XYZ file of C-alpha atoms in Angstrom:
104
model
C 37.593 47.956 129.791
C 37.220 49.070 133.308
C 40.831 50.470 133.307
C 40.060 52.375 130.116
C 36.984 54.001 131.660
C 38.885 54.953 134.884
C 41.720 56.447 132.791
C 39.314 58.670 130.760
C 37.508 59.803 133.949
C 40.801 60.535 135.652
C 42.061 62.421 132.634
C 38.840 64.491 132.495
C 39.074 65.195 136.291
C 42.760 66.258 135.865
C 41.900 68.709 133.028
C 39.042 70.114 134.934
C 41.187 70.904 137.994
C 44.035 72.314 135.902
C 41.580 74.716 134.200
C 40.502 76.138 137.529
C 41.870 79.687 137.767
C 44.715 80.110 140.092
C 44.972 83.002 142.619
C 47.793 85.493 142.129
C 49.324 87.115 145.137
C 52.088 89.571 145.831
C 54.469 88.160 148.461
C 57.715 89.329 149.960
C 60.497 86.817 150.553
C 62.937 87.633 153.421
C 66.751 88.012 152.766
C 67.503 85.214 155.349
C 66.191 81.702 155.573
C 65.751 79.955 158.916
C 65.899 76.281 159.946
C 62.521 74.766 160.101
C 61.173 72.674 162.919
C 60.092 69.813 160.712
C 63.439 69.012 159.139
C 66.422 70.643 160.766
C 68.692 69.923 157.757
C 66.571 72.124 155.436
C 66.043 75.890 155.764
C 62.695 77.297 155.073
C 61.943 80.650 153.512
C 60.193 83.395 155.270
C 57.370 85.033 153.370
C 55.085 87.964 154.066
C 51.859 88.491 152.215
C 51.013 92.099 151.281
C 48.164 92.439 153.814
C 50.146 91.061 156.698
C 52.974 92.550 158.769
C 54.444 89.263 160.123
C 56.742 86.778 158.532
C 55.551 83.198 157.995
C 57.743 80.149 157.499
C 57.171 78.532 154.182
C 58.633 74.955 154.089
C 58.310 74.275 150.439
C 60.038 75.536 147.329
C 58.285 78.032 145.036
C 58.161 76.521 141.713
C 60.272 78.334 139.129
C 61.986 80.463 141.731
C 65.678 80.236 142.725
C 66.345 81.807 146.090
C 69.590 83.723 146.750
C 70.612 84.523 150.381
C 71.067 88.205 151.199
C 68.279 89.479 148.886
C 64.711 90.483 149.680
C 62.330 89.712 146.838
C 58.878 90.895 145.935
C 57.092 88.254 143.837
C 53.883 87.653 142.068
C 53.024 84.007 142.651
C 50.054 81.761 141.723
C 48.725 79.738 144.485
C 47.438 76.198 144.097
C 44.657 75.872 146.676
C 44.684 72.017 146.596
C 48.465 71.549 147.194
C 49.000 74.706 149.125
C 51.917 75.571 146.946
C 53.222 78.626 145.110
C 54.548 78.951 141.460
C 56.430 81.965 140.357
C 54.673 84.317 137.953
C 57.074 87.223 138.044
C 59.910 88.691 140.090
C 59.058 92.371 140.831
C 62.079 93.340 142.765
C 65.345 91.783 144.090
C 67.081 93.994 146.588
C 70.326 93.260 148.475
C 69.394 94.108 152.081
C 68.746 92.613 155.474
C 65.094 92.166 155.955
C 63.440 93.854 158.925
C 61.666 92.326 161.833
C 62.736 88.751 161.183
C 61.890 86.133 163.844
C 64.940 84.934 165.811
């Protein structure tokens, strides 16, 4: 009986969180990835939010997005505040170019 009550409460809690509106943002993905400091075997992507001038290393995948080296992207993503992850909403642009002002 206790397990059944826990399952119902857990299910209700999960549905409540998933109904929380997610924030959408416009981000730019750099045309080049860099090796991250946490796991030198994996390259992180560089992102820039619309209101910032500097690139930031993002060490996770963007759900639903497949990165291709040599292209700079403008994406609309939804942000999960709890997990600090992004999910692809829409690709606005995909431009073959070398992104400017990348960190070394």
